[in-house]
Amino acid sequence: MKRSYLSIISALSVCAGAAVFPPGAGASTQPHVTIRVFASDAIEQPLRQIGYVFEKEHPNAKLHYEFSASGVFYTAIVQGVPPDIFISSGSKYQNKLSGRSSINLPSTVGYDYLAVATPCRNPVQDASAPSVTESNVVQTMLGSNVRLAMADPELSPAGSRAMKMFAKISATHRGAVRAMLARSRQVLSPAEVLNLVENGKADMGIVYASQITGRKKMGACIGGAMIPKRYNSRAEFTISILKKSKFHFVSAKRRTLDRDYRDFVLSDKGQKILGEWGFVPASGGNRGFLAKFF
């Protein structure tokens, strides 16, 4: 885990170094302005669609995306690898960066809730067992032969929320945290959790509901069930713009495009795209919005 995490930071540093243009040093030879976006991989697919539409409407802009766990990007920014835009699956890291004057205060992009992804086959490896639904998903997770997968709670807000969910379950199922953690494989981010489920290396993966919707939308053979409300929590996805950095020149043109991109994500057009991929619109955090996707 640590080696993978450090390699991501190193790769981000290389990309950042290649994209930075100090005042008057070659930037004029570029046909467009590159907007570098660090974003939670839980929101990758809708952002790629948003980016496609944005670039068509802004031919002088080119979006460069990096997707990973929000905690990875927080560390990268602190270490001097700044993006133009930072989109996180929680405001924790952005609030810390705002306190350091690295980025502007975040705005809410949309909301999501925890769900469990399952393979096409029955996750308990028993053809006679019932399908996993919201009503039996917790009991199924507690099964001793079920292999679980979750994101790293130290680097991913999804992993942190999964730990809180385990704690709530333990209030009514004694010893649940220890039992589930003993059968859980932790990976860097919720997108990697989904990969384990799809590849048959996990029977149940704790991710965001919109990710399951997205994989289904892309034709993946994957199932899912919402985590019951009593154990669940709302995830707030947020967006921030780079405020200042000695490592990255922000021209007036770039700053304008940064604001245009943020505003486009928050616009009715951007919000519609996010809704099509299973996100709860920023105008409301109604968990019932997700029901139609499962």
XYZ file of C-alpha atoms in Angstrom:
294
model
C 0.000 0.000 0.000
C 2.711 2.488 1.011
C 4.778 1.792 -2.091
C 1.753 2.296 -4.362
C 0.833 5.500 -2.540
C 4.327 6.975 -2.896
C 4.506 6.039 -6.576
C 1.310 8.017 -7.220
C 2.800 11.094 -5.537
C 5.929 10.702 -7.661
C 3.913 10.389 -10.871
C 1.856 13.462 -9.992
C 5.065 15.415 -9.441
C 6.317 14.495 -12.912
C 3.004 15.477 -14.535
C 2.943 18.755 -12.647
C 6.494 19.582 -13.648
C 5.668 19.039 -17.291
C 2.609 21.297 -17.175
C 3.911 24.359 -15.320
C 4.822 27.470 -17.310
C 6.330 30.435 -15.452
C 5.459 33.907 -16.769
C 6.706 34.337 -20.333
C 8.474 30.974 -20.481
C 6.940 29.056 -23.363
C 3.275 29.313 -22.375
C 2.520 31.366 -25.504
C 3.452 28.395 -27.711
C 0.586 26.370 -26.276
C -2.646 26.320 -28.355
C -4.725 26.020 -25.200
C -4.600 26.310 -21.439
C -4.383 23.014 -19.576
C -6.551 22.807 -16.460
C -5.165 20.149 -14.135
C -7.873 18.438 -12.073
C -7.203 16.208 -9.060
C -10.398 14.285 -8.302
C -11.693 11.382 -6.262
C -11.911 8.337 -8.519
C -15.436 7.801 -7.193
C -16.591 10.581 -9.520
C -14.409 9.771 -12.545
C -16.976 8.846 -15.186
C -19.366 11.814 -14.796
C -16.373 14.190 -14.679
C -15.034 12.797 -17.949
C -18.417 13.418 -19.561
C -18.593 16.896 -18.049
C -15.069 17.562 -19.299
C -15.975 16.508 -22.828
C -18.880 18.958 -22.932
C -16.845 21.722 -21.262
C -14.000 21.425 -23.780
C -16.453 21.647 -26.684
C -17.798 24.881 -25.231
C -14.316 26.178 -24.315
C -11.993 25.269 -27.235
C -9.122 27.182 -25.603
C -9.179 24.846 -22.572
C -7.826 21.307 -22.174
C -8.635 19.255 -19.079
C -6.017 16.943 -17.599
C -7.492 14.596 -14.980
C -5.769 12.650 -12.220
C -7.997 10.258 -10.256
C -7.143 8.624 -6.936
C -7.990 8.716 -3.226
C -8.632 12.204 -1.835
C -5.982 11.729 0.866
C -3.329 11.084 -1.774
C -4.073 14.419 -3.416
C -4.084 16.249 -0.087
C -0.555 15.021 0.605
C 0.560 15.830 -2.937
C -0.723 19.403 -2.676
C 0.946 19.894 0.721
C 4.205 18.587 -0.758
C 4.036 21.104 -3.622
C 2.150 19.371 -6.429
C -0.782 21.751 -6.908
C -3.743 21.202 -9.253
C -5.912 23.932 -10.678
C -9.021 22.140 -9.405
C -9.410 19.714 -6.485
C -12.577 17.593 -6.242
C -12.902 15.461 -3.126
C -15.451 13.027 -1.702
C -15.549 15.098 1.478
C -14.647 18.574 2.688
C -12.117 17.400 5.308
C -9.000 17.730 3.171
C -10.180 20.856 1.364
C -10.899 22.621 4.647
C -7.352 21.818 5.771
C -5.940 23.202 2.532
C -8.135 26.295 2.774
C -6.667 26.889 6.215
C -3.209 26.837 4.642
C -4.417 29.335 1.979
C -3.585 26.756 -0.720
C -7.076 26.636 -2.214
C -10.305 28.611 -2.090
C -13.206 27.471 0.073
C -14.992 24.431 -1.406
C -18.432 24.340 -3.025
C -20.760 21.334 -2.931
C -20.834 19.294 -6.146
C -23.337 16.646 -5.061
C -24.050 13.924 -2.531
C -23.758 10.168 -2.347
C -24.279 7.305 0.108
C -22.547 4.042 0.876
C -23.627 0.883 -0.890
C -22.306 -2.640 -1.331
C -21.218 -3.859 -4.756
C -21.589 -7.562 -5.536
C -20.562 -9.756 -8.474
C -23.165 -11.178 -10.847
C -23.018 -14.469 -8.971
C -24.332 -14.779 -5.437
C -21.820 -13.123 -3.052
C -22.128 -15.848 -0.410
C -21.190 -18.493 -2.997
C -24.389 -20.391 -2.323
C -26.936 -20.734 -5.118
C -29.728 -21.316 -2.607
C -29.109 -18.059 -0.738
C -31.340 -15.044 -1.457
C -30.164 -12.069 -3.497
C -28.522 -9.269 -1.540
C -30.896 -6.375 -0.874
C -30.984 -3.417 1.503
C -32.959 -5.511 3.978
C -30.388 -8.311 4.258
C -27.117 -6.674 3.205
C -25.770 -6.241 6.763
C -26.552 -9.819 7.741
C -24.893 -11.010 4.538
C -21.755 -8.969 5.263
C -21.547 -10.651 8.654
C -21.343 -14.082 7.042
C -18.093 -15.813 7.950
C -17.359 -16.932 4.373
C -17.866 -13.549 2.700
C -14.745 -11.765 1.462
C -15.088 -8.006 1.931
C -13.218 -5.138 0.264
C -13.016 -1.504 1.345
C -10.956 1.633 0.715
C -8.080 2.617 2.997
C -9.658 4.606 5.861
C -6.521 6.741 6.275
C -6.481 7.959 2.666
C -10.042 7.647 1.406
C -13.190 9.226 2.890
C -15.053 6.142 1.621
C -12.863 3.954 3.831
C -13.364 6.268 6.800
C -17.141 6.105 6.302
C -16.957 2.309 6.059
C -15.243 2.202 9.460
C -18.001 4.362 10.948
C -20.554 2.016 9.404
C -18.835 -0.983 11.019
C -18.960 0.786 14.387
C -22.710 1.423 14.029
C -23.304 -2.211 13.076
C -21.351 -3.333 16.145
C -23.811 -1.493 18.365
C -26.391 -4.164 17.494
C -24.048 -6.990 16.422
C -21.371 -7.467 19.046
C -17.888 -7.996 17.668
C -18.899 -7.031 14.129
C -16.006 -4.605 13.577
C -13.339 -7.149 14.389
C -15.071 -9.884 12.416
C -15.573 -7.787 9.288
C -12.111 -6.241 9.362
C -10.588 -9.706 9.651
C -12.242 -10.586 6.324
C -11.675 -7.205 4.653
C -9.061 -6.386 2.055
C -8.117 -2.715 2.058
C -7.054 -0.985 -1.152
C -6.282 2.609 -1.997
C -9.674 3.820 -3.218
C -13.299 2.784 -3.852
C -12.619 2.419 -7.598
C -10.066 -0.271 -6.776
C -12.660 -1.918 -4.521
C -14.998 -2.195 -7.517
C -12.224 -3.760 -9.576
C -11.765 -6.479 -6.954
C -15.485 -7.250 -7.004
C -15.653 -7.376 -10.809
C -12.574 -9.600 -10.986
C -13.987 -12.067 -8.461
C -11.408 -11.267 -5.782
C -14.032 -9.948 -3.338
C -17.610 -11.037 -2.657
C -18.799 -7.646 -1.424
C -17.196 -4.229 -1.792
C -18.092 -1.102 0.167
C -18.295 1.802 -2.297
C -20.516 4.739 -3.181
C -23.921 4.030 -4.709
C -23.179 6.156 -7.792
C -20.164 3.992 -8.619
C -22.355 0.919 -8.959
C -24.748 2.917 -11.130
C -21.802 4.037 -13.255
C -20.409 0.548 -13.766
C -23.849 -0.716 -14.756
C -24.215 2.212 -17.131
C -20.961 1.146 -18.784
C -22.236 -2.421 -19.212
C -20.498 -4.149 -16.296
C -22.119 -7.245 -14.830
C -22.320 -6.078 -11.236
C -24.964 -5.947 -8.532
C -25.530 -3.664 -5.596
C -27.533 -2.934 -2.487
C -27.862 0.226 -0.428
C -26.571 0.259 3.143
C -29.584 0.814 5.457
C -30.111 4.385 6.584
C -29.363 3.620 10.254
C -25.811 2.568 9.337
C -25.229 4.911 6.408
C -23.952 8.475 6.128
C -24.134 11.135 3.456
C -20.975 11.878 1.499
C -20.586 15.451 0.287
C -18.485 15.814 -2.861
C -16.841 19.229 -3.037
C -14.828 21.299 -5.514
C -12.134 23.923 -4.877
C -9.935 26.160 -7.027
C -6.211 26.659 -6.502
C -5.665 29.937 -4.661
C -1.933 30.378 -4.833
C 1.228 28.327 -5.200
C 4.893 29.079 -5.694
C 5.063 25.894 -7.779
C 2.398 26.740 -10.337
C 1.883 29.922 -12.329
C -1.769 30.960 -12.493
C -2.356 33.488 -15.266
C -5.491 35.621 -15.474
C -6.665 33.460 -18.391
C -6.137 30.249 -16.415
C -7.885 31.667 -13.371
C -10.902 32.595 -15.497
C -11.068 29.105 -17.011
C -10.735 27.534 -13.561
C -13.791 29.478 -12.422
C -15.625 28.620 -15.642
C -14.981 24.909 -15.077
C -16.131 25.019 -11.457
C -19.248 26.939 -12.438
C -19.972 24.455 -15.231
C -19.783 21.498 -12.817
C -22.222 23.325 -10.519
C -24.511 24.462 -13.356
C -27.805 22.813 -14.282
C -26.059 21.127 -17.213
C -23.284 19.724 -15.023
C -25.708 18.687 -12.304
C -27.858 16.859 -14.854
C -24.857 14.808 -15.963
C -23.992 13.976 -12.366
C -27.588 12.911 -11.752
C -27.486 10.594 -14.758
C -24.524 8.843 -13.146
C -26.325 8.351 -9.834
C -25.283 11.388 -7.790
C -27.754 13.235 -5.617
C -27.886 16.848 -6.908
C -26.227 19.549 -4.812
C -29.610 21.218 -4.390
C -30.741 18.408 -2.119
C -29.382 15.416 -0.192
C -32.388 13.124 -0.539
C -31.236 9.520 -0.307
C -34.454 8.441 -2.009
C -33.077 9.868 -5.254
C -30.867 6.784 -5.484
C -33.702 4.261 -5.291
C -34.336 4.276 -9.046
C -30.786 3.133 -9.724
C -31.026 -0.145 -7.774
